[in-house]
XYZ file of C-alpha atoms in Angstrom:
784
model
C 39.852 24.009 19.052
C 36.316 22.964 18.069
C 36.080 22.628 14.434
C 32.657 24.334 12.818
C 30.855 21.943 10.740
C 30.686 23.157 7.439
C 27.356 23.022 5.757
C 26.489 23.050 1.990
C 23.977 21.784 -0.373
C 24.653 17.847 -1.241
C 25.149 17.451 -5.189
C 22.511 14.990 -6.167
C 19.399 14.305 -8.548
C 16.182 13.770 -7.595
C 15.084 11.576 -10.802
C 11.406 12.767 -10.566
C 9.715 13.583 -13.910
C 9.143 10.744 -16.319
C 6.001 11.975 -17.764
C 5.476 14.714 -19.859
C 3.563 17.719 -18.840
C 0.850 17.742 -20.920
C -2.296 15.711 -20.892
C -1.814 14.000 -17.872
C -0.553 10.676 -17.679
C -2.460 8.820 -15.218
C -1.764 5.019 -14.529
C -4.876 3.106 -12.965
C -3.786 -0.098 -11.534
C -4.921 -3.623 -12.068
C -5.927 -5.202 -8.938
C -3.256 -8.499 -9.206
C -1.770 -10.429 -11.843
C -3.928 -12.784 -14.116
C -2.901 -15.893 -14.840
C -2.729 -16.160 -18.627
C -5.044 -18.317 -20.646
C -4.154 -19.565 -24.208
C -6.399 -17.635 -26.512
C -5.952 -17.457 -30.547
C -4.927 -15.171 -33.104
C -6.630 -13.789 -36.295
C -5.756 -15.744 -39.266
C -2.342 -13.492 -39.759
C -1.085 -14.571 -36.394
C -1.295 -17.880 -34.319
C -4.464 -19.140 -33.785
C -5.635 -21.333 -30.749
C -9.764 -21.400 -31.636
C -10.721 -18.663 -28.670
C -12.431 -15.922 -29.397
C -13.613 -12.586 -27.386
C -16.454 -14.348 -26.099
C -14.395 -17.042 -24.495
C -12.401 -13.744 -22.680
C -15.976 -12.514 -21.770
C -16.740 -16.092 -20.443
C -13.709 -16.108 -18.367
C -14.605 -12.578 -16.710
C -18.294 -13.428 -16.423
C -19.278 -10.529 -18.544
C -20.682 -12.504 -21.568
C -24.046 -11.836 -20.469
C -24.077 -8.251 -20.021
C -26.204 -5.703 -21.770
C -24.939 -2.623 -23.547
C -25.804 0.319 -25.709
C -23.469 1.731 -28.116
C -23.201 5.339 -27.678
C -25.377 7.767 -29.515
C -23.326 10.816 -30.795
C -24.676 13.793 -32.383
C -28.382 13.805 -31.706
C -30.365 16.920 -32.220
C -29.977 19.806 -29.424
C -33.542 19.069 -28.290
C -33.546 15.360 -28.466
C -36.238 12.927 -26.969
C -34.934 9.493 -26.144
C -37.646 6.530 -25.802
C -36.869 3.501 -24.380
C -39.199 0.688 -24.190
C -39.518 -1.720 -21.574
C -41.195 -4.850 -21.356
C -42.636 -4.107 -17.778
C -44.167 -1.282 -16.371
C -41.047 0.609 -14.131
C -40.777 2.975 -11.884
C -39.867 6.773 -13.093
C -36.006 6.658 -11.946
C -35.407 3.947 -14.204
C -33.930 6.112 -16.460
C -31.624 9.136 -15.112
C -29.243 11.551 -17.134
C -25.790 12.497 -15.868
C -22.768 14.706 -16.907
C -20.037 11.955 -15.991
C -19.193 8.633 -17.120
C -19.685 7.101 -13.311
C -22.983 8.174 -13.369
C -23.292 8.707 -9.919
C -26.309 10.614 -8.389
C -24.527 14.044 -7.558
C -23.883 14.296 -11.266
C -27.424 13.782 -11.923
C -29.127 16.819 -14.252
C -32.757 17.783 -14.319
C -34.286 16.010 -17.039
C -38.059 14.507 -17.737
C -38.280 10.851 -17.219
C -42.023 10.071 -17.456
C -43.783 7.425 -19.787
C -44.916 8.465 -23.241
C -48.430 8.003 -21.910
C -50.490 5.922 -19.498
C -52.259 3.861 -22.082
C -50.724 1.255 -24.627
C -47.074 3.266 -24.325
C -47.018 3.393 -20.509
C -43.925 0.864 -20.343
C -41.938 3.249 -23.183
C -39.905 6.119 -21.059
C -39.517 9.345 -22.385
C -36.325 11.334 -21.542
C -36.137 14.804 -22.915
C -34.288 18.116 -21.138
C -35.278 20.034 -18.459
C -32.664 22.934 -18.423
C -29.672 23.665 -20.623
C -25.978 22.369 -18.740
C -23.173 24.905 -19.261
C -25.471 27.833 -20.794
C -23.967 30.986 -21.525
C -25.310 34.291 -23.294
C -21.918 34.551 -24.776
C -22.405 31.956 -26.856
C -23.055 32.282 -30.354
C -25.957 30.222 -30.971
C -27.752 30.816 -27.704
C -28.601 27.986 -25.485
C -31.273 25.454 -25.418
C -32.362 21.886 -25.176
C -29.420 19.719 -23.492
C -27.245 22.722 -23.367
C -23.427 22.799 -24.351
C -22.023 20.377 -22.062
C -19.348 18.371 -24.290
C -20.986 14.898 -23.300
C -24.023 13.233 -21.307
C -24.574 9.965 -20.128
C -28.157 8.334 -19.831
C -28.144 5.610 -17.134
C -30.851 2.885 -17.375
C -31.301 1.371 -13.950
C -33.639 -1.433 -15.020
C -33.768 -4.304 -17.354
C -35.595 -3.491 -20.457
C -36.268 -7.119 -21.536
C -37.476 -8.483 -18.197
C -41.654 -8.839 -17.763
C -41.613 -7.554 -14.241
C -39.700 -4.457 -13.261
C -35.966 -5.976 -12.455
C -33.359 -3.648 -11.381
C -29.877 -4.557 -13.123
C -26.863 -5.336 -11.067
C -24.649 -3.096 -13.374
C -26.473 -0.016 -14.792
C -26.289 0.240 -18.638
C -24.624 3.915 -19.392
C -25.059 5.540 -22.906
C -22.840 8.318 -23.474
C -24.312 10.674 -26.122
C -23.302 14.037 -27.559
C -25.262 16.854 -28.855
C -24.459 17.554 -32.681
C -22.295 20.594 -32.830
C -22.894 22.651 -36.228
C -18.705 23.053 -36.099
C -15.771 20.511 -35.101
C -15.178 20.895 -31.284
C -11.610 20.930 -30.400
C -10.161 18.759 -27.865
C -8.453 20.615 -25.238
C -5.501 19.515 -23.375
C -2.875 21.315 -21.244
C 0.789 21.475 -20.535
C 3.016 22.318 -17.588
C 6.732 23.747 -18.357
C 9.414 22.368 -16.429
C 9.245 25.783 -14.436
C 5.688 24.873 -13.781
C 4.120 27.542 -16.049
C 0.571 26.394 -17.046
C -0.672 26.785 -20.798
C -3.841 25.544 -22.732
C -3.380 23.804 -26.220
C -5.867 22.536 -28.804
C -6.023 20.905 -32.118
C -6.650 23.100 -35.317
C -10.190 23.025 -36.627
C -9.854 23.297 -40.449
C -11.674 26.829 -41.591
C -12.077 27.847 -38.273
C -11.786 31.774 -37.964
C -11.153 31.920 -34.188
C -11.237 29.993 -30.754
C -12.917 31.144 -27.639
C -11.864 30.422 -24.386
C -14.325 30.122 -21.435
C -13.854 29.788 -17.780
C -15.765 28.867 -14.835
C -14.328 29.512 -11.368
C -15.078 30.657 -7.959
C -14.144 34.285 -6.967
C -12.747 35.139 -3.664
C -11.908 38.434 -3.342
C -8.217 39.271 -1.626
C -7.102 35.683 -1.460
C -5.084 33.313 -3.838
C -7.030 29.978 -3.919
C -7.964 28.051 -6.773
C -11.629 26.597 -4.987
C -13.042 23.457 -6.672
C -15.975 24.246 -9.177
C -18.940 21.589 -9.534
C -17.603 19.998 -12.617
C -18.894 17.201 -14.462
C -18.769 14.957 -11.889
C -21.534 17.064 -9.974
C -23.521 18.404 -13.160
C -21.935 21.632 -13.745
C -24.400 23.523 -10.783
C -22.639 26.632 -10.247
C -21.534 29.619 -12.340
C -21.885 29.674 -15.791
C -18.879 29.795 -18.587
C -17.660 33.018 -19.040
C -15.964 34.370 -22.109
C -12.042 34.761 -21.182
C -10.960 35.692 -24.691
C -10.839 35.116 -28.382
C -7.905 34.033 -30.267
C -6.688 32.632 -33.785
C -4.019 30.589 -32.235
C -4.200 26.887 -30.606
C -2.463 27.395 -27.466
C -3.026 30.065 -24.556
C -1.269 31.027 -21.357
C -1.906 34.716 -21.390
C -4.125 34.609 -18.300
C -3.496 38.097 -17.278
C -4.457 39.303 -21.040
C -1.526 41.441 -20.909
C 1.333 39.705 -23.214
C 3.128 38.229 -19.653
C 2.249 34.542 -20.038
C 0.510 34.817 -16.601
C 4.368 36.424 -14.906
C 4.792 39.273 -12.775
C 7.989 40.658 -13.043
C 9.037 43.360 -10.843
C 12.464 43.690 -12.694
C 13.973 42.423 -15.929
C 15.912 39.638 -14.315
C 12.997 38.845 -11.105
C 9.892 36.867 -11.469
C 7.614 37.466 -8.087
C 4.548 35.694 -9.403
C 3.381 32.939 -12.141
C 0.253 31.620 -12.837
C -1.362 34.593 -12.121
C -4.974 34.400 -13.179
C -5.288 30.732 -13.303
C -8.414 29.286 -11.869
C -11.057 26.968 -12.170
C -12.115 25.156 -15.245
C -11.418 25.944 -18.842
C -13.412 25.170 -22.280
C -12.494 25.968 -25.603
C -14.825 26.533 -28.777
C -14.063 26.952 -32.214
C -15.899 29.623 -34.720
C -16.431 28.900 -38.192
C -18.916 30.930 -40.787
C -20.470 32.978 -38.256
C -21.050 29.370 -35.918
C -19.807 28.344 -32.751
C -19.295 24.656 -31.437
C -20.643 23.410 -28.469
C -18.143 23.336 -25.613
C -14.888 21.224 -25.557
C -14.225 18.833 -22.730
C -13.244 20.886 -19.678
C -9.246 21.103 -18.257
C -9.833 21.592 -14.557
C -6.809 23.228 -12.758
C -8.174 22.011 -9.461
C -6.312 18.963 -9.239
C -3.534 20.521 -10.855
C -2.958 22.619 -7.830
C -0.125 21.247 -6.218
C 1.978 21.665 -9.732
C 1.299 25.325 -10.320
C 3.246 27.277 -8.375
C 2.161 30.776 -7.349
C 4.729 33.203 -5.494
C 6.747 33.016 -2.157
C 4.993 34.573 0.635
C 6.297 37.642 2.761
C 9.037 36.660 5.481
C 9.081 33.438 3.247
C 10.821 35.075 0.728
C 14.469 35.046 0.279
C 15.141 37.021 -2.531
C 17.021 39.970 -2.219
C 17.479 39.231 1.676
C 21.078 39.517 2.960
C 22.809 36.524 4.415
C 26.199 36.395 6.596
C 27.693 33.309 4.331
C 26.898 30.604 1.710
C 26.447 28.239 4.854
C 23.159 30.235 6.002
C 21.937 30.037 2.495
C 18.560 27.798 2.607
C 18.607 24.770 0.541
C 14.536 24.642 0.447
C 11.814 27.125 0.509
C 8.287 27.123 1.024
C 6.166 27.964 -2.265
C 2.569 28.911 -2.288
C 0.754 27.252 -4.828
C -2.736 28.502 -6.669
C -4.852 26.764 -4.137
C -2.913 28.712 -1.568
C -1.259 25.600 -0.258
C 2.398 25.456 1.069
C 4.724 22.878 -0.556
C 8.800 23.266 -0.003
C 11.139 23.676 -3.155
C 14.891 23.538 -3.652
C 16.684 26.877 -4.129
C 19.143 26.983 -6.995
C 22.171 29.532 -6.861
C 24.104 30.714 -9.797
C 27.711 31.850 -8.867
C 29.196 31.298 -12.328
C 29.123 34.886 -13.438
C 29.287 36.551 -10.055
C 31.658 39.099 -9.307
C 32.474 39.637 -5.441
C 31.751 43.204 -4.388
C 34.952 45.028 -3.151
C 32.296 46.710 -0.639
C 29.078 45.565 0.526
C 27.605 42.422 0.105
C 27.736 40.550 -3.407
C 24.680 39.604 -5.128
C 24.113 35.734 -6.328
C 21.499 35.201 -8.799
C 18.529 32.686 -7.408
C 15.671 30.458 -9.049
C 13.452 28.270 -7.100
C 13.605 24.713 -8.647
C 10.402 23.768 -10.508
C 9.229 27.135 -10.704
C 9.624 30.382 -13.016
C 10.542 32.383 -9.747
C 13.684 33.902 -9.343
C 15.753 36.948 -8.083
C 18.932 37.163 -6.288
C 20.353 36.947 -2.281
C 22.915 39.133 -1.046
C 25.631 37.654 0.856
C 28.364 39.124 3.156
C 32.353 38.469 3.288
C 32.207 36.320 0.402
C 35.487 34.573 -1.305
C 36.186 32.912 -4.723
C 36.502 29.515 -2.383
C 32.669 29.871 -1.363
C 31.798 30.540 -4.481
C 33.403 27.620 -5.846
C 31.934 25.533 -3.112
C 28.466 26.712 -3.949
C 28.733 26.216 -7.661
C 30.039 22.390 -6.904
C 27.108 21.819 -4.316
C 23.973 22.716 -6.877
C 21.592 19.734 -7.791
C 21.062 19.027 -11.143
C 17.628 20.391 -12.667
C 14.975 17.643 -13.036
C 12.981 17.861 -15.913
C 10.222 15.553 -17.474
C 11.432 12.362 -19.231
C 8.831 10.222 -20.302
C 7.742 10.952 -23.952
C 3.996 10.138 -23.723
C 2.443 8.130 -26.560
C 0.066 10.747 -28.400
C -3.653 10.438 -28.428
C -4.981 11.428 -31.341
C -8.859 10.786 -30.604
C -11.152 13.053 -30.397
C -12.859 13.971 -27.259
C -16.399 14.653 -28.978
C -16.638 12.892 -32.412
C -16.931 14.911 -35.354
C -20.457 16.101 -36.519
C -20.193 13.562 -39.059
C -20.030 10.518 -37.521
C -23.372 9.043 -37.621
C -25.335 8.480 -34.572
C -25.684 4.696 -35.405
C -22.795 3.021 -36.781
C -23.756 0.912 -40.008
C -27.639 0.805 -39.384
C -28.456 -3.213 -39.561
C -30.412 -4.502 -42.226
C -33.170 -5.247 -39.888
C -33.852 -1.475 -39.569
C -37.806 -0.752 -40.014
C -39.566 1.915 -40.620
C -41.580 3.265 -37.430
C -38.815 2.063 -35.461
C -37.293 4.565 -32.713
C -33.633 5.516 -33.002
C -33.452 3.980 -29.516
C -34.791 0.618 -30.668
C -32.327 0.790 -33.706
C -29.502 1.531 -31.763
C -30.139 -1.674 -29.253
C -30.774 -4.073 -32.396
C -27.570 -2.436 -33.911
C -25.506 -2.966 -30.452
C -26.475 -6.621 -30.212
C -25.693 -7.465 -33.982
C -22.321 -5.535 -33.589
C -21.321 -7.167 -30.032
C -22.134 -10.453 -31.698
C -20.044 -10.302 -34.426
C -17.412 -8.597 -32.343
C -17.619 -11.776 -30.043
C -16.571 -13.866 -32.712
C -13.209 -12.123 -33.343
C -10.367 -14.585 -32.699
C -7.885 -13.306 -30.586
C -3.989 -13.045 -30.619
C -1.973 -15.589 -29.061
C 1.781 -14.294 -28.741
C 3.617 -17.089 -27.485
C 5.822 -14.985 -25.178
C 2.319 -14.434 -22.726
C 2.537 -18.160 -21.727
C 5.554 -16.996 -19.815
C 4.310 -14.017 -17.841
C 1.779 -12.928 -15.555
C -0.867 -10.685 -17.706
C -2.272 -8.172 -15.700
C -5.984 -7.435 -16.393
C -9.379 -7.276 -14.806
C -11.579 -7.401 -17.546
C -12.270 -8.872 -20.870
C -11.519 -5.381 -22.545
C -8.171 -5.164 -20.475
C -7.224 -8.799 -21.467
C -8.014 -8.205 -25.103
C -5.998 -5.113 -25.322
C -3.218 -6.218 -23.616
C -2.724 -9.526 -25.661
C -3.034 -7.288 -28.781
C -0.364 -4.497 -27.524
C 1.947 -7.292 -26.381
C 1.413 -9.028 -29.970
C 2.204 -5.343 -31.287
C -1.205 -5.399 -33.593
C -1.809 -2.212 -35.501
C -5.960 -2.276 -35.717
C -7.838 -3.677 -32.898
C -11.602 -3.596 -33.421
C -13.747 -2.752 -30.335
C -17.028 -3.602 -31.524
C -17.518 -6.051 -29.099
C -17.179 -3.843 -26.215
C -19.484 -0.843 -26.527
C -18.250 0.544 -23.231
C -15.151 1.303 -24.364
C -16.160 3.379 -27.396
C -15.968 6.692 -25.923
C -12.661 8.937 -24.984
C -12.581 8.665 -21.251
C -13.238 4.894 -21.216
C -10.423 3.917 -23.902
C -7.892 6.398 -22.946
C -8.001 5.344 -19.360
C -8.044 1.663 -20.185
C -5.550 1.980 -22.569
C -3.241 3.585 -19.974
C -3.567 1.053 -17.596
C -2.889 -2.048 -19.716
C 0.041 -0.318 -21.281
C 1.721 0.730 -17.718
C 0.645 -2.747 -16.111
C 1.763 -5.119 -18.764
C 5.596 -4.675 -18.918
C 5.916 -6.334 -22.215
C 3.817 -3.673 -24.017
C 6.902 -2.005 -25.747
C 7.564 1.074 -27.923
C 4.235 2.331 -28.168
C 4.107 5.604 -29.919
C 0.620 6.796 -30.414
C -2.749 5.804 -30.754
C -6.323 6.889 -31.706
C -9.903 5.427 -31.691
C -11.834 6.132 -34.753
C -15.338 6.234 -33.629
C -16.674 5.419 -37.311
C -15.190 2.060 -37.730
C -14.832 1.331 -34.328
C -11.378 0.667 -34.516
C -8.341 1.478 -32.222
C -5.112 1.913 -34.326
C -1.800 1.860 -32.345
C 1.845 3.176 -33.714
C 4.996 2.031 -32.306
C 8.622 2.937 -32.266
C 9.672 -0.138 -34.289
C 8.477 -3.048 -36.567
C 6.427 -6.024 -34.776
C 10.025 -8.431 -35.308
C 11.991 -6.078 -33.587
C 9.835 -5.401 -30.689
C 9.364 -9.043 -30.499
C 12.762 -9.621 -30.365
C 13.106 -7.257 -27.453
C 10.413 -8.665 -25.542
C 12.285 -12.150 -25.787
C 15.510 -10.284 -24.341
C 13.769 -8.617 -21.583
C 11.880 -12.000 -20.650
C 15.181 -13.808 -20.481
C 17.040 -11.224 -18.793
C 14.153 -10.842 -16.177
C 13.990 -14.499 -15.321
C 17.678 -14.816 -15.236
C 17.801 -12.152 -12.534
C 15.041 -13.422 -10.718
C 16.408 -16.966 -10.403
C 19.432 -15.521 -9.294
C 18.495 -12.959 -6.806
C 14.736 -14.473 -5.427
C 15.318 -17.327 -3.023
C 12.130 -19.754 -2.148
C 12.827 -18.882 1.384
C 12.811 -15.285 1.351
C 9.768 -13.278 2.405
C 7.699 -10.841 0.379
C 9.702 -7.990 2.196
C 13.083 -9.690 1.670
C 12.171 -10.307 -2.138
C 11.160 -6.905 -2.780
C 14.349 -5.466 -1.163
C 16.364 -7.395 -3.316
C 14.940 -6.260 -6.578
C 15.323 -2.697 -5.308
C 18.847 -3.459 -4.501
C 19.507 -5.044 -7.620
C 18.387 -2.089 -9.650
C 20.555 0.133 -7.827
C 23.293 -2.187 -7.975
C 23.340 -2.888 -11.542
C 21.601 0.160 -13.536
C 21.771 4.088 -13.374
C 19.646 6.667 -14.798
C 20.095 7.672 -18.363
C 20.806 11.457 -18.238
C 21.411 11.594 -21.926
C 18.011 10.169 -22.773
C 16.608 12.701 -20.395
C 18.663 15.640 -21.986
C 17.534 14.601 -25.686
C 13.797 14.389 -24.545
C 14.396 17.733 -22.635
C 15.910 19.457 -26.043
C 13.096 17.887 -27.874
C 10.446 19.588 -25.578
C 9.609 16.341 -24.673
C 7.358 15.905 -27.916
C 9.664 13.613 -29.103
C 13.041 12.004 -28.857
C 15.588 10.697 -31.197
C 15.611 7.087 -32.004
C 18.762 6.397 -30.387
C 17.495 6.768 -26.884
C 13.866 4.795 -27.385
C 15.043 2.134 -24.866
C 15.475 3.898 -22.132
C 11.754 4.789 -22.102
C 11.201 1.325 -22.043
C 11.220 -2.057 -20.149
C 14.235 -3.045 -22.970
C 16.391 0.034 -21.430
C 16.714 -0.912 -17.789
C 16.445 -4.472 -18.209
C 18.863 -5.477 -20.934
C 20.837 -1.901 -21.294
C 20.754 -1.220 -17.573
C 20.039 2.361 -18.174
C 16.426 4.257 -18.508
C 14.346 6.505 -16.998
C 12.055 6.354 -14.232
C 9.006 4.674 -16.295
C 11.392 2.006 -17.448
C 12.762 1.557 -13.621
C 8.700 1.228 -12.411
C 7.808 -1.391 -15.335
C 10.825 -3.180 -14.553
C 10.682 -2.931 -10.751
C 6.646 -4.569 -11.711
C 7.957 -7.189 -14.109
C 10.777 -8.641 -11.590
C 7.773 -8.672 -8.843
C 5.471 -10.261 -11.195
C 8.127 -13.288 -12.061
C 8.599 -13.424 -8.251
C 5.006 -14.106 -7.533
C 4.593 -10.479 -5.804
C 1.848 -8.283 -6.274
C 2.604 -4.775 -7.499
C 1.352 -2.000 -9.611
C 2.793 0.846 -11.489
C 1.459 4.171 -9.972
C 2.131 7.711 -11.788
C 1.801 11.522 -10.416
C 4.506 13.915 -9.494
C 7.481 14.438 -7.075
C 8.215 18.015 -6.475
C 5.466 19.236 -8.998
C 6.894 17.218 -11.620
C 5.583 14.056 -13.418
C 7.133 10.933 -12.206
C 6.325 7.093 -12.057
C 6.938 4.629 -9.596
C 5.459 1.498 -7.884
C 3.188 0.320 -4.881
C 3.776 -3.016 -3.087
C 1.718 -5.259 -1.024
C 2.711 -6.482 2.103
C 1.571 -8.202 5.021
C 0.314 -4.491 6.543
C -0.814 -3.655 3.218
C 0.126 -1.496 0.211
C 3.239 0.681 0.218
C 5.250 2.887 -1.855
C 8.646 1.992 -3.536
C 10.378 4.113 -5.627
C 13.406 2.461 -7.665
C 14.486 5.151 -9.603
C 15.599 7.363 -6.558
C 17.848 5.019 -5.023
C 21.640 5.714 -3.829
C 22.917 5.367 -6.994
C 21.100 7.813 -8.752
C 20.095 10.147 -6.288
C 22.540 9.971 -3.514
C 19.842 8.871 -1.110
C 19.438 5.149 -0.057
C 15.514 3.842 0.099
C 14.463 7.356 -0.643
C 10.822 6.149 -0.533
C 10.914 2.368 0.250
C 7.866 0.667 2.265
C 6.424 4.245 2.875
C 2.783 5.276 3.677
C 0.870 7.571 1.853
C 1.404 10.125 4.355
C 5.124 9.597 4.131
C 4.851 9.745 0.818
C 3.033 13.001 0.862
C 5.555 14.703 3.052
C 7.978 13.755 0.854
C 6.036 15.604 -2.028
C 5.119 12.491 -3.904
C 1.451 12.959 -5.028
C -0.538 10.323 -7.070
C -2.624 11.447 -9.801
C -6.336 11.372 -9.484
C -8.005 12.630 -12.307
C -9.291 9.717 -14.138
C -12.596 8.087 -13.566
C -11.280 4.508 -12.804
C -9.515 6.387 -10.093
C -12.166 5.019 -7.592
C -9.862 1.496 -8.061
C -7.103 3.725 -6.194
C -9.239 3.110 -2.824
C -8.318 -0.263 -2.971
C -4.392 0.545 -2.965
C -4.337 3.026 0.235
C -1.165 2.953 2.151
C -1.846 3.385 5.516
C 0.664 1.887 7.698
C 4.196 3.563 7.308
C 6.067 1.417 10.118
C 8.120 -0.650 7.556
C 9.452 2.522 5.776
C 13.139 2.460 5.772
C 14.044 5.181 7.603
C 11.359 4.734 10.658
C 11.985 1.096 11.102
C 16.134 1.777 11.251
C 15.522 4.879 13.376
C 16.569 7.491 10.886
C 13.663 9.709 10.926
C 13.926 12.787 13.383
C 11.293 15.288 14.122
C 13.386 17.230 16.339
C 16.765 18.157 16.716
C 17.180 15.783 19.690
C 16.205 13.148 17.733
C 18.750 14.158 15.008
C 21.334 14.385 17.530
C 20.593 10.840 18.776
C 20.267 9.325 15.263
C 23.407 10.491 14.335
C 25.191 9.425 17.393
C 23.968 5.959 17.099
C 25.051 6.167 13.632
C 28.784 7.447 14.437
C 28.990 4.840 17.458
C 28.022 2.158 14.709
C 31.350 3.345 12.427
C 28.986 4.832 9.674
C 31.073 7.150 7.594
C 28.106 8.362 5.206
C 24.884 8.842 7.349
C 21.339 9.934 5.789
C 18.893 11.092 8.465
C 15.318 12.032 7.077
C 13.534 14.846 8.716
C 10.102 13.970 9.616
C 9.633 17.778 10.708
C 10.709 21.455 10.069
C 13.875 21.900 12.424
C 16.045 24.972 12.250
C 19.313 24.864 10.681
C 21.080 26.478 13.511
C 19.763 23.577 15.654
C 20.659 20.758 13.408
C 23.874 22.252 13.586
C 24.496 22.314 17.195
C 22.758 18.727 17.575
C 25.326 17.780 14.726
C 28.716 19.261 16.782
C 27.615 17.289 19.788
C 27.233 13.963 17.727
C 30.502 14.297 16.664
C 32.291 15.635 19.363
C 33.890 12.547 20.617
C 35.617 12.028 17.059
C 39.350 12.893 16.961
C 39.767 16.178 15.566
C 41.072 15.364 12.127
C 37.788 13.375 11.388
C 35.749 16.459 12.830
C 37.819 18.775 10.247
C 36.627 16.648 7.497
C 33.040 16.321 8.136
C 30.430 17.885 5.951
C 26.698 18.152 6.310
C 24.545 18.809 3.290
C 20.982 18.426 2.564
C 18.233 17.407 -0.223
C 14.885 17.482 0.095
C 13.901 16.046 3.741
C 17.434 14.391 3.991
C 20.409 15.399 5.513
C 23.589 13.628 4.627
C 26.680 13.451 7.221
C 30.090 12.360 5.660
C 32.977 11.622 7.797
C-alpha cells in the first residue's frame, strides 16, 4: 500500500532582524582593508608623532580645498564668491542634495557682481522658492523651505586662469528658521506598521505634518516623487495634519493607526494612507519652522505591507486538512509589488467543531494582517502537529546606537564658528568663512592621532583620512573627537553615514551606545556601554580568539573559496543565535537592552562567548576574513521585510552574498545564502539598503554571477516539479537522510507531493512511512 507523504511546516527560525526598525541602519562598505600605519595619540594617550595632516597625506587629500558649512543665513541671502580669474557663469551651482549632481540643481542666479572691477566676483541668489507651500504660517520667499541646500563651486577660486576643480567644493547652507526644526525619523514595527517620530521642541505648541506624493486613482502604489536628489520638482508639500504629540501613525486620520479592520479579530489592510515623502515643522509663538528633513517611504516600500489580494487571500477560506494549509502567501506592499510571507497558524485555543468546519486563527508573518482559516475533518492530533510546526516569529535584534545629532542646526548656531581674528570690516561673509576654514583646518591638521596598540595587529578598514581618523579614535574608545580638520564632515548626512561605515566595517569598534555632533564646537561625542578599560580588555580577547581560530582552520594552500567556507562552517559548528538577547531587546521595544546582553550585540558575543545576533555574526565573519587576508564587507538591509545584517565576499567571479547567521544550526537550512548573486538574494527576500548618499559605492560590489551559489553549484535548486523530483532522487540514491532543495520558481504543492512520492517510491515501506516533507521560505526539507 502506498503511504501518503505527510506535509507540515518545518519548525525553524529565520534569523533576520538585527537592526532596529527606526532610522534605517544603512551600512556603507569599505572598498578593501587598509594597511594600518602607526599614528600618534594626544598627550593623554600613546603618542607616535603622527598628526591628522599625516593621515591626509597618506590618502592624498592634504591639498583639498574646502569651505565650512554656512548655517542659519537669511531667507533671501545673496552669496558672493571672489575668484582670481574670470570664470564662466556655471562656475557655481546650487543643489538640494549633497552629491550636487546636475539633476538636483535648482534655479538660482549665478552672475558676476558686475562687469567692471567686480567681474570676478560671482553673485549667487535665489530664483524661486524650494518646497513652497501656502499652508505654511510664514509664507514662502527667498530660497524657500527646504531643510538644507548645497553650493557647488566648480572652479578653483585661487587660480589666476580659469581652472576647473578635479573635486568640486560642496558648501552646505541652511536658512535661519524662526523656530527650531525637529529632526524627523521613522520606525517600522515587527508587524510592518509605519510610524513617524521626532524630537520635542521646547515651547512648541503644535507640530504640522506635510506630505508630498503622486496620487493615482483606484491604484495602491507608492510612486516616487522628485525629492532632494532631483531638486524637489513636482507637487508642493500639503498639510496632512497638526498635533501636539511627537509621533504619528494615524494616516487615515480616524484613529485606526492605518489599519482597516473588517471584524475585531481581522485586519484586512495596513499602512493605509502611507505614501510619498513626509516632513514635520514646529509651531511656537505663532511662528513656524522651516520643513524638516524628509522621510521618504519609497525606499521602504518592500518593508511596508498593504494587503492580501483577491484570489491570493486565504483568510476565511476552507481547506480539506492541515496538509493543504499554505505555508507562504503573497502580500501586496504599498508600491503595488508582491512578496511572499510565511503564514503563522495559532491552534492553541482552538475547539474542534462537532459539525462543520473548524476556524483556526492565522496571521501573516511580518505584517498586521490577520484572520482565520477553516479546516474540515480536524483532529486533536492535527492541532498538535500544527502547533509543533509553527516557526518562531523573527524580530529586530540589533539596538542601534542613538544618533542625537540635529539634522538642521539650531537657530542660534552661528553662521561662522568662532570668526578668526583676521576678520576685517568690509569683507564678505564668504571671504571670512574661507579664511576661517583655512585656519580651522590648519589647527585640526596639527591634532595628534591616537595609536591603540591593538590596531597594529589587525587590518584597519578605511578609504579616506576621515574614515581612518574616526576608526582609530573609536577603536581607542575616545569620547570626544574634534572634526575641525574635516569641513566636509560637518553636516548630518556625511557624519552619520561615515560613522556607520566605520563602525560596521571595523569589528574592533565595540560597545558604541550613542553619538552626536555639536555644530558649535565641531566636536563628535561618543558614548559607550562600558568603560574604556573594559572595552579594550574585550578587544584583546576578541583578537586573541580570532587569531587562534584562523590559525586552526585556515591553511595556506586553501583557495579563497575554501577559506570563506571554513570560516562559515566554524561559525555554524561552534556558535549559536542568542534567543534570550533577542527576547530582551524585543521586551524593551528595541530601544535598549539589559546590560547582561550587551555582548551578544557586539563582536565579543560570537567570538568569545559563542552566542550573538546577526550584527555580531556579520562583524565576526568580516574579522576572521580580514585576518585570513580575504576581502569582505558587512552589508545591511532587510530579510522578509525585517532589518538584517550579513556579508558580501569577493571571489574570482566577483562579489557574492554570504549570510553566516542563517546557517544549519540557527535556521535548519544549510548555506541558506552562500556565494549567491544579487538576483538570488533578492528572490529569497534579501534586500540591500540604498538610502544614504554614499550608496553610490555599492555599485563597486554588485553581485551578478550566481554560479557558485551552494544550491546552484550542487544541483539542489529546482525550477519545476520534474527538477525537484530529479534532485530529490539523486539525494536519496546518495544515501542522504536530511535533504534540502531550494525552489527557484513557484511550484504547485500537489505537483511537489507527486514528484516526492515518485522519488521515494524505491525506498522500503518502513522508511516511506516515516518520511516527512516541510517547507521554510523557498526551501523544501525532506527527512527520511
